[in-house]
Amino acid sequence: MNKVCIDELELNNRRVLIRVDFNVPLEEGRVSDDTRIHEVLPTIRYARDQKAKVILCSHLGRPKGKLSPALSLRPVAEHLSTLLEGPVAMAGDCVGEGVQAAVARVRPGEVLLLENLRFHPGEEQNAEAFAQALAGLCDVYVNDAFGAAHRAHASTAGITRFVPVAASGFLLKMEIDHLGKLLAAPEHPFVAILGGAKVSDKIGVVKNLIGRVESFLLGGAMAYTFLRAAGYSMGKSLVEEDKLEVARETMKAARKAKVAFLLPPDHVVADRIEPNVPIRVVEGPEIPEGWMALDIGPQTREAFAVVIRGARTIFWNGPMGVFETPPLHEGTWAIAAAVAASGGTSIIGGGDTAAAVVQAGLADKMSHISTGGGASLEFLEGRELPGVAALSDRR
Ligand code: ADP
Ligand code: MG
């Protein structure tokens, strides 16, 4: 990545504002999943070890520009202090005189967490005054919130116009390096596995990857919109009627580019989504009336695994079935196992796909699991991420 990274800067005694993604789930006032906090620890620890005055800022949930005590970052400060094995001070707000005073009290090597950025409407509006107020708190700005890099908000984009230097943190850099390689210099064969709930979420990625990949493997609910578009009846399966035309165009474009576009040849069906619901395997392409296709079938798992085995690069976004509801996780787990066993580079995108890979116990077998669902998709659609574009170029 051709952007300045935190390890290229002098941080000693400087006020270093790091935008992180602490948008973590809370239960009864405590952090219930701290994956996102763990991901940015290397950057925070580095700044602390360099004797920076570390100031962290993040959003949490959707308070819509208003103070909402339930969405305070205070529980995160407590949790972070356990992980860092040292105190983390908490500011009562993220801008204003009180915050300026709190920042002035931070000594080199200490950490201060600002309150939820989205308590102010200026954050999501990317308002100049708010961006300037944030910028006034620091000498160096660092963005390590990859999960928010596709948003042009004050703390990810606007602020960079008012700071001397805007650098990436280690997490953001690693994300861009891994995802960037998929577009710039992938090893071939390159296989894209796409699934999940909606065609509309992923169609931009499919379009941008035509001409870059040798094969698409399609599963999940989105496969049924494509099968419907090819003229088959899909029973009660999830089909996006308003996406049939774009599905047809996409299949045509893939044919023209001589890219393999594999839809599932068989399916696991049930008449409802419920744990341990009775299932049947049906050979496609049609789904019988009254049934819903909820997972890829055994023949599909095998056929997809053969393609995956031959791949040098794999990008996977979207579960192959309703993996949250056993036994409908089996297709997704089979694909996770095939990806884990392949010798190629494996990049996983999407929150649900990442969760499925973790549940399957295969997370450490993947080359990279992206921490930003929306951001990774927009990047692979070929769009510029505002939070990355705004960072200072390396000279
Ligand atoms: P990611 O978060 O990895 O990008 P998505 O959010 O696009 O993935 O999709 C995940 C959701 O898709 C899951 O909730 C899963 O239950 C659902 N899903 C997968 N296959 C099907 C299917 N055949 N029918 C209905 N829902 C499905
Ligand atoms: Mg999801």
Short mmCIF file of C-alpha atoms and ligand atoms in Angstrom, two decimals:
data_model
loop_
_atom_site.label_atom_id
_atom_site.label_comp_id
_atom_site.label_asym_id
_atom_site.label_seq_id
_atom_site.Cartn_x
_atom_site.Cartn_y
_atom_site.Cartn_z
CA MET A 1 0.00 0.00 0.00
CA ASN A 2 1.36 3.38 -0.96
CA LYS A 3 0.19 5.17 2.17
CA VAL A 4 2.21 6.23 5.18
CA CYS A 5 2.07 3.63 7.95
CA ILE A 6 2.33 4.31 11.68
CA ASP A 7 5.77 2.69 11.93
CA GLU A 8 7.24 5.31 9.58
CA LEU A 9 6.48 8.18 11.96
CA GLU A 10 8.08 9.71 15.02
CA LEU A 11 5.55 9.22 17.84
CA ASN A 12 7.58 10.01 20.94
CA ASN A 13 5.75 12.53 23.13
CA ARG A 14 3.27 13.25 20.31
CA ARG A 15 -0.49 13.20 20.70
CA VAL A 16 -1.46 10.31 18.44
CA LEU A 17 -5.17 9.98 17.67
CA ILE A 18 -6.00 6.46 16.47
CA ARG A 19 -9.38 5.80 14.87
CA VAL A 20 -10.23 2.22 15.79
CA ASP A 21 -13.24 -0.01 15.23
CA PHE A 22 -14.54 -0.73 18.74
CA ASN A 23 -18.06 -1.35 17.43
CA VAL A 24 -18.33 -4.49 19.56
CA PRO A 25 -21.39 -6.32 20.87
CA LEU A 26 -22.31 -5.48 24.49
CA GLU A 27 -24.37 -7.62 26.82
CA GLU A 28 -25.46 -6.28 30.20
CA GLY A 29 -22.87 -3.52 30.02
CA ARG A 30 -19.97 -5.81 29.17
CA VAL A 31 -18.12 -6.63 25.97
CA SER A 32 -19.43 -10.01 24.80
CA ASP A 33 -17.08 -10.50 21.82
CA ASP A 34 -13.74 -8.70 21.84
CA THR A 35 -12.39 -9.87 18.45
CA ARG A 36 -12.36 -6.32 17.08
CA ILE A 37 -10.44 -5.03 20.08
CA HIS A 38 -7.83 -7.77 19.72
CA GLU A 39 -7.32 -6.89 16.05
CA VAL A 40 -6.04 -3.38 16.82
CA LEU A 41 -3.93 -4.22 19.86
CA PRO A 42 -0.69 -4.35 17.83
CA THR A 43 -1.19 -0.73 16.73
CA ILE A 44 -2.16 0.47 20.21
CA ARG A 45 0.73 -1.38 21.85
CA TYR A 46 3.17 -0.03 19.26
CA ALA A 47 2.10 3.58 19.85
CA ARG A 48 2.30 3.06 23.60
CA ASP A 49 5.76 1.50 23.40
CA GLN A 50 6.93 4.42 21.27
CA LYS A 51 5.87 6.68 24.15
CA ALA A 52 3.10 8.36 22.25
CA LYS A 53 0.22 10.00 24.06
CA VAL A 54 -2.34 7.53 22.77
CA ILE A 55 -5.85 8.82 22.12
CA LEU A 56 -8.36 6.31 20.76
CA CYS A 57 -11.68 7.10 19.09
CA SER A 58 -14.44 4.88 17.71
CA HIS A 59 -18.13 4.63 17.03
CA LEU A 60 -20.41 2.12 18.72
CA GLY A 61 -23.82 1.18 17.36
CA ARG A 62 -26.25 3.70 15.90
CA PRO A 63 -27.01 6.48 18.38
CA LYS A 64 -27.93 8.70 15.40
CA GLY A 65 -26.09 11.82 16.52
CA LYS A 66 -27.52 11.85 20.05
CA LEU A 67 -26.10 10.94 23.42
CA SER A 68 -27.22 7.44 24.32
CA PRO A 69 -25.84 6.07 27.63
CA ALA A 70 -26.42 2.45 26.54
CA LEU A 71 -23.93 3.03 23.69
CA SER A 72 -21.15 4.49 25.83
CA LEU A 73 -17.68 3.13 25.14
CA ARG A 74 -16.94 2.97 28.88
CA PRO A 75 -17.25 -0.85 29.04
CA VAL A 76 -14.75 -1.03 26.18
CA ALA A 77 -12.26 1.11 28.11
CA GLU A 78 -12.52 -1.31 31.03
CA HIS A 79 -12.08 -4.32 28.79
CA LEU A 80 -9.18 -2.75 26.93
CA SER A 81 -7.41 -1.96 30.15
CA THR A 82 -7.53 -5.69 31.03
CA LEU A 83 -6.11 -6.63 27.63
CA LEU A 84 -3.36 -3.98 27.81
CA GLU A 85 -2.66 -4.76 31.46
CA GLY A 86 -2.60 -1.06 32.23
CA PRO A 87 -4.96 1.82 32.83
CA VAL A 88 -7.14 3.22 30.04
CA ALA A 89 -8.67 6.58 30.86
CA MET A 90 -12.15 7.36 29.55
CA ALA A 91 -13.19 10.82 28.34
CA GLY A 92 -16.74 12.03 28.87
CA ASP A 93 -17.10 13.07 25.24
CA CYS A 94 -15.03 13.09 22.04
CA VAL A 95 -14.74 16.85 21.40
CA GLY A 96 -14.99 20.00 23.50
CA GLU A 97 -13.14 21.67 26.36
CA GLY A 98 -13.44 18.78 28.80
CA VAL A 99 -11.88 16.46 26.24
CA GLN A 100 -9.10 18.93 25.47
CA ALA A 101 -8.29 19.03 29.17
CA ALA A 102 -8.33 15.21 29.36
CA VAL A 103 -6.00 14.99 26.36
CA ALA A 104 -3.64 17.52 27.98
CA ARG A 105 -3.39 15.22 31.02
CA VAL A 106 -2.25 12.19 28.97
CA ARG A 107 1.42 11.45 29.49
CA PRO A 108 3.69 9.59 27.05
CA GLY A 109 2.83 5.88 27.03
CA GLU A 110 -0.67 6.45 28.45
CA VAL A 111 -3.97 5.67 26.76
CA LEU A 112 -7.19 7.70 26.65
CA LEU A 113 -10.40 6.49 24.98
CA LEU A 114 -12.78 9.16 23.71
CA GLU A 115 -16.54 8.69 23.97
CA ASN A 116 -18.65 7.39 21.06
CA LEU A 117 -18.08 9.56 17.98
CA ARG A 118 -21.65 9.04 16.78
CA PHE A 119 -23.08 10.90 19.77
CA HIS A 120 -22.41 13.89 17.49
CA PRO A 121 -24.28 14.26 14.18
CA GLY A 122 -21.13 15.78 12.66
CA GLU A 123 -19.43 12.39 12.62
CA GLU A 124 -21.64 10.71 10.03
CA GLN A 125 -22.30 14.00 8.22
CA ASN A 126 -18.53 14.38 7.83
CA ALA A 127 -19.03 17.93 9.11
CA GLU A 128 -16.04 20.20 8.80
CA ALA A 129 -16.31 21.78 12.24
CA PHE A 130 -16.50 18.38 13.93
CA ALA A 131 -13.59 17.02 11.89
CA GLN A 132 -11.56 20.09 12.82
CA ALA A 133 -12.38 19.70 16.51
CA LEU A 134 -11.14 16.10 16.41
CA ALA A 135 -8.02 17.10 14.49
CA GLY A 136 -7.24 19.71 17.14
CA LEU A 137 -6.72 16.91 19.66
CA CYS A 138 -3.70 15.42 17.94
CA ASP A 139 -0.32 15.87 16.24
CA VAL A 140 -0.53 12.59 14.34
CA TYR A 141 -3.67 10.87 13.05
CA VAL A 142 -3.80 7.13 12.45
CA ASN A 143 -6.66 5.15 10.94
CA ASP A 144 -6.81 1.50 11.94
CA ALA A 145 -10.58 1.07 11.58
CA PHE A 146 -10.71 -0.96 8.40
CA GLY A 147 -14.34 -1.89 9.12
CA ALA A 148 -15.28 1.80 8.79
CA ALA A 149 -12.94 2.70 5.91
CA HIS A 150 -15.76 2.55 3.33
CA ARG A 151 -17.53 5.41 5.10
CA ALA A 152 -16.59 9.04 4.47
CA HIS A 153 -17.16 10.22 8.03
CA ALA A 154 -15.45 12.99 9.99
CA SER A 155 -13.18 10.59 11.89
CA THR A 156 -12.24 8.54 8.82
CA ALA A 157 -12.11 11.12 6.02
CA GLY A 158 -12.79 14.76 6.98
CA ILE A 159 -10.21 14.89 9.75
CA THR A 160 -7.33 14.14 7.38
CA ARG A 161 -7.59 17.63 5.85
CA PHE A 162 -6.74 19.23 9.19
CA VAL A 163 -3.87 17.10 10.49
CA PRO A 164 -0.18 17.27 9.53
CA VAL A 165 -0.04 13.59 8.70
CA ALA A 166 -2.62 10.79 8.32
CA ALA A 167 -1.19 7.28 8.54
CA SER A 168 -2.57 3.77 8.46
CA GLY A 169 -2.39 1.44 11.42
CA PHE A 170 -1.11 -2.12 11.11
CA LEU A 171 -4.56 -3.71 10.75
CA LEU A 172 -5.72 -1.42 7.98
CA LYS A 173 -2.45 -1.89 6.15
CA MET A 174 -2.64 -5.66 6.41
CA GLU A 175 -6.22 -5.66 5.10
CA ILE A 176 -5.37 -3.53 2.09
CA ASP A 177 -2.24 -5.56 1.36
CA HIS A 178 -4.18 -8.85 1.36
CA LEU A 179 -7.24 -7.61 -0.50
CA GLY A 180 -5.14 -5.50 -2.86
CA LYS A 181 -3.21 -8.56 -3.95
CA LEU A 182 -6.46 -10.26 -4.99
CA LEU A 183 -7.03 -7.49 -7.53
CA ALA A 184 -3.46 -6.63 -8.46
CA ALA A 185 -1.47 -9.84 -8.55
CA PRO A 186 -3.40 -12.99 -7.63
CA GLU A 187 -1.82 -16.37 -8.27
CA HIS A 188 -3.89 -18.42 -10.67
CA PRO A 189 -6.12 -20.34 -10.71
CA PHE A 190 -8.15 -17.81 -8.72
CA VAL A 191 -11.51 -19.06 -7.43
CA ALA A 192 -14.25 -16.88 -5.92
CA ILE A 193 -16.75 -18.60 -3.63
CA LEU A 194 -19.81 -16.47 -3.07
CA GLY A 195 -22.89 -17.14 -1.01
CA GLY A 196 -24.93 -15.59 1.76
CA ALA A 197 -28.25 -13.94 1.85
CA LYS A 198 -28.57 -11.50 -1.00
CA VAL A 199 -27.53 -11.15 -4.62
CA SER A 200 -27.67 -7.38 -4.26
CA ASP A 201 -24.89 -7.40 -1.60
CA LYS A 202 -22.46 -9.35 -3.75
CA ILE A 203 -23.30 -8.66 -7.38
CA GLY A 204 -20.82 -5.76 -7.62
CA VAL A 205 -18.03 -8.10 -6.54
CA VAL A 206 -19.08 -10.78 -9.04
CA LYS A 207 -19.02 -8.20 -11.84
CA ASN A 208 -15.61 -6.86 -10.89
CA LEU A 209 -14.10 -10.34 -10.58
CA ILE A 210 -15.24 -11.53 -14.00
CA GLY A 211 -12.07 -11.51 -16.07
CA ARG A 212 -9.92 -11.89 -12.96
CA VAL A 213 -10.98 -15.33 -11.69
CA GLU A 214 -11.06 -18.70 -13.43
CA SER A 215 -14.14 -19.90 -11.53
CA PHE A 216 -17.08 -18.72 -9.48
CA LEU A 217 -18.66 -21.15 -7.04
CA LEU A 218 -22.11 -19.96 -5.99
CA GLY A 219 -24.03 -21.17 -2.96
CA GLY A 220 -26.24 -19.74 -0.23
CA ALA A 221 -29.54 -18.06 -0.90
CA MET A 222 -28.11 -16.05 -3.79
CA ALA A 223 -27.67 -19.22 -5.84
CA TYR A 224 -31.46 -19.59 -6.03
CA THR A 225 -31.93 -16.23 -7.65
CA PHE A 226 -29.44 -17.32 -10.32
CA LEU A 227 -31.15 -20.71 -10.79
CA ARG A 228 -34.53 -18.97 -11.01
CA ALA A 229 -33.05 -16.57 -13.57
CA ALA A 230 -31.96 -19.60 -15.58
CA GLY A 231 -35.63 -20.60 -15.72
CA TYR A 232 -36.02 -23.17 -12.94
CA SER A 233 -38.71 -23.18 -10.27
CA MET A 234 -37.33 -22.72 -6.78
CA GLY A 235 -40.23 -23.72 -4.50
CA LYS A 236 -40.23 -21.56 -1.36
CA SER A 237 -36.49 -20.75 -1.61
CA LEU A 238 -35.37 -17.18 -1.16
CA VAL A 239 -35.45 -15.58 -4.63
CA GLU A 240 -34.95 -11.87 -5.31
CA GLU A 241 -37.42 -11.33 -8.15
CA ASP A 242 -36.08 -7.86 -8.89
CA LYS A 243 -32.57 -9.24 -9.43
CA LEU A 244 -33.40 -11.84 -12.11
CA GLU A 245 -32.39 -9.58 -14.96
CA VAL A 246 -29.05 -8.63 -13.45
CA ALA A 247 -28.46 -12.32 -12.64
CA ARG A 248 -29.05 -13.23 -16.32
CA GLU A 249 -26.71 -10.46 -17.50
CA THR A 250 -24.03 -11.61 -15.08
CA MET A 251 -24.20 -15.23 -16.23
CA LYS A 252 -23.99 -14.03 -19.81
CA ALA A 253 -20.95 -11.88 -19.07
CA ALA A 254 -19.26 -14.82 -17.34
CA ARG A 255 -19.94 -17.06 -20.35
CA LYS A 256 -18.52 -14.45 -22.67
CA ALA A 257 -15.38 -14.12 -20.55
CA LYS A 258 -15.12 -17.92 -20.48
CA VAL A 259 -15.24 -17.94 -16.69
CA ALA A 260 -16.71 -21.04 -15.03
CA PHE A 261 -19.88 -20.10 -13.16
CA LEU A 262 -20.91 -23.06 -11.04
CA LEU A 263 -24.35 -23.23 -9.46
CA PRO A 264 -25.18 -26.02 -7.00
CA PRO A 265 -26.27 -29.28 -8.69
CA ASP A 266 -28.01 -30.54 -5.54
CA HIS A 267 -29.59 -29.07 -2.43
CA VAL A 268 -30.56 -29.69 1.15
CA VAL A 269 -34.20 -28.67 1.52
CA ALA A 270 -36.66 -28.29 4.39
CA ASP A 271 -40.10 -26.72 4.69
CA ARG A 272 -39.01 -24.25 7.36
CA ILE A 273 -35.90 -22.90 9.10
CA GLU A 274 -35.70 -24.45 12.55
CA PRO A 275 -33.01 -26.34 14.48
CA ASN A 276 -33.06 -30.06 13.67
CA VAL A 277 -35.87 -29.63 11.17
CA PRO A 278 -36.32 -32.75 8.96
CA ILE A 279 -34.27 -32.30 5.78
CA ARG A 280 -34.16 -33.93 2.36
CA VAL A 281 -31.53 -33.88 -0.34
CA VAL A 282 -32.87 -33.07 -3.80
CA GLU A 283 -31.03 -33.19 -7.07
CA GLY A 284 -31.46 -29.96 -8.94
CA PRO A 285 -31.96 -27.91 -10.77
CA GLU A 286 -35.59 -27.59 -9.63
CA ILE A 287 -36.74 -27.30 -6.01
CA PRO A 288 -40.07 -29.03 -5.35
CA GLU A 289 -43.14 -26.95 -4.51
CA GLY A 290 -43.42 -26.15 -0.79
CA TRP A 291 -39.72 -26.72 -0.05
CA MET A 292 -36.91 -24.29 0.61
CA ALA A 293 -33.31 -24.87 -0.44
CA LEU A 294 -31.28 -24.09 2.66
CA ASP A 295 -27.86 -25.62 2.03
CA ILE A 296 -25.74 -27.04 -0.77
CA GLY A 297 -26.03 -30.82 -1.20
CA PRO A 298 -23.31 -33.51 -1.03
CA GLN A 299 -22.62 -33.55 -4.79
CA THR A 300 -22.15 -29.78 -4.74
CA ARG A 301 -19.76 -29.99 -1.81
CA GLU A 302 -17.67 -32.52 -3.71
CA ALA A 303 -17.75 -30.63 -7.02
CA PHE A 304 -16.82 -27.34 -5.33
CA ALA A 305 -14.06 -29.06 -3.32
CA VAL A 306 -12.45 -30.31 -6.54
CA VAL A 307 -12.23 -26.75 -7.90
CA ILE A 308 -10.99 -25.42 -4.54
CA ARG A 309 -8.29 -28.09 -4.41
CA GLY A 310 -6.83 -26.83 -7.68
CA ALA A 311 -6.87 -23.14 -6.70
CA ARG A 312 -3.83 -21.01 -5.89
CA THR A 313 -5.96 -18.09 -4.70
CA ILE A 314 -9.39 -18.26 -3.05
CA PHE A 315 -11.71 -15.47 -2.04
CA TRP A 316 -14.75 -16.59 -0.05
CA ASN A 317 -17.63 -14.37 1.00
CA GLY A 318 -21.01 -15.70 2.08
CA PRO A 319 -22.06 -18.95 3.78
CA MET A 320 -23.31 -21.82 1.61
CA GLY A 321 -26.43 -22.32 3.71
CA VAL A 322 -28.27 -21.32 6.87
CA PHE A 323 -25.19 -22.24 8.91
CA GLU A 324 -26.60 -20.83 12.17
CA THR A 325 -29.23 -23.58 12.25
CA PRO A 326 -27.87 -27.14 12.44
CA PRO A 327 -27.83 -29.37 10.46
CA LEU A 328 -27.89 -26.66 7.78
CA HIS A 329 -24.27 -25.75 8.56
CA GLU A 330 -22.82 -28.85 6.94
CA GLY A 331 -22.34 -27.48 3.43
CA THR A 332 -20.62 -24.37 4.76
CA TRP A 333 -18.36 -26.44 7.00
CA ALA A 334 -17.46 -28.75 4.12
CA ILE A 335 -16.42 -25.76 2.03
CA ALA A 336 -14.48 -24.32 4.97
CA ALA A 337 -12.64 -27.64 5.26
CA ALA A 338 -11.85 -27.67 1.53
CA VAL A 339 -10.54 -24.09 1.66
CA ALA A 340 -8.47 -24.88 4.76
CA ALA A 341 -6.96 -27.93 3.05
CA SER A 342 -6.07 -26.13 -0.17
CA GLY A 343 -2.46 -25.03 -0.45
CA GLY A 344 -3.41 -21.67 -1.92
CA THR A 345 -3.89 -18.22 -0.45
CA SER A 346 -7.31 -18.05 1.22
CA ILE A 347 -8.99 -14.72 1.94
CA ILE A 348 -12.27 -14.73 3.87
CA GLY A 349 -14.65 -11.75 3.82
CA GLY A 350 -17.97 -11.12 5.53
CA GLY A 351 -18.96 -11.25 9.19
CA ASP A 352 -21.11 -14.36 8.88
CA THR A 353 -18.56 -16.23 6.80
CA ALA A 354 -15.86 -15.37 9.33
CA ALA A 355 -18.13 -16.61 12.14
CA ALA A 356 -18.78 -19.86 10.26
CA VAL A 357 -15.06 -20.45 9.74
CA VAL A 358 -14.45 -19.84 13.46
CA GLN A 359 -17.29 -22.22 14.40
CA ALA A 360 -15.82 -24.86 12.12
CA GLY A 361 -12.56 -24.49 14.06
CA LEU A 362 -10.62 -23.60 10.92
CA ALA A 363 -9.86 -19.90 11.38
CA ASP A 364 -6.13 -20.44 11.84
CA LYS A 365 -5.95 -22.37 8.57
CA MET A 366 -6.92 -19.33 6.50
CA SER A 367 -4.39 -16.85 5.10
CA HIS A 368 -6.50 -13.84 6.10
CA ILE A 369 -9.93 -13.23 7.60
CA SER A 370 -11.04 -9.71 6.84
CA THR A 371 -12.41 -7.66 9.72
CA GLY A 372 -14.56 -5.44 7.51
CA GLY A 373 -17.53 -7.03 5.75
CA GLY A 374 -18.82 -3.97 3.90
CA ALA A 375 -15.37 -2.46 3.43
CA SER A 376 -13.90 -5.63 1.92
CA LEU A 377 -16.83 -5.97 -0.50
CA GLU A 378 -16.58 -2.36 -1.64
CA PHE A 379 -12.85 -2.75 -2.12
CA LEU A 380 -13.33 -5.85 -4.26
CA GLU A 381 -16.02 -4.07 -6.26
CA GLY A 382 -13.10 -1.93 -7.37
CA ARG A 383 -14.24 1.13 -5.45
CA GLU A 384 -11.89 3.45 -3.66
CA LEU A 385 -12.38 3.39 0.13
CA PRO A 386 -12.68 7.01 1.36
CA GLY A 387 -10.91 6.21 4.63
CA VAL A 388 -7.93 4.82 2.74
CA ALA A 389 -7.86 7.40 -0.06
CA ALA A 390 -7.71 10.18 2.54
CA LEU A 391 -4.47 8.92 4.11
CA SER A 392 -1.14 10.60 3.33
CA ASP A 393 0.73 9.22 0.34
CA ARG A 394 4.16 7.82 0.87
CA ARG A 395 6.75 10.00 -0.78
P1 ADP B 1 -21.52 -12.40 5.19
O1 ADP B 1 -21.89 -11.75 6.51
O2 ADP B 1 -20.45 -13.43 5.35
O3 ADP B 1 -21.25 -11.39 4.11
P2 ADP B 1 -24.27 -12.66 4.43
O4 ADP B 1 -24.67 -11.72 5.53
O5 ADP B 1 -24.37 -12.19 3.04
O6 ADP B 1 -22.80 -13.22 4.70
O7 ADP B 1 -25.16 -13.97 4.49
C1 ADP B 1 -25.29 -14.75 5.65
C2 ADP B 1 -26.71 -15.17 5.83
O8 ADP B 1 -27.18 -15.87 4.69
C3 ADP B 1 -26.83 -16.12 6.99
O9 ADP B 1 -27.67 -15.54 7.95
C4 ADP B 1 -27.45 -17.37 6.38
O10 ADP B 1 -28.41 -17.97 7.21
C5 ADP B 1 -28.10 -16.83 5.13
N1 ADP B 1 -28.30 -17.88 4.13
C6 ADP B 1 -27.36 -18.64 3.54
N2 ADP B 1 -27.92 -19.55 2.70
C7 ADP B 1 -29.24 -19.35 2.77
C8 ADP B 1 -30.37 -19.96 2.14
N3 ADP B 1 -30.22 -20.95 1.27
N4 ADP B 1 -31.60 -19.50 2.44
C9 ADP B 1 -31.75 -18.48 3.31
N5 ADP B 1 -30.74 -17.85 3.95
C10 ADP B 1 -29.49 -18.28 3.67
MG MG B 2 -23.74 -10.85 7.20
#
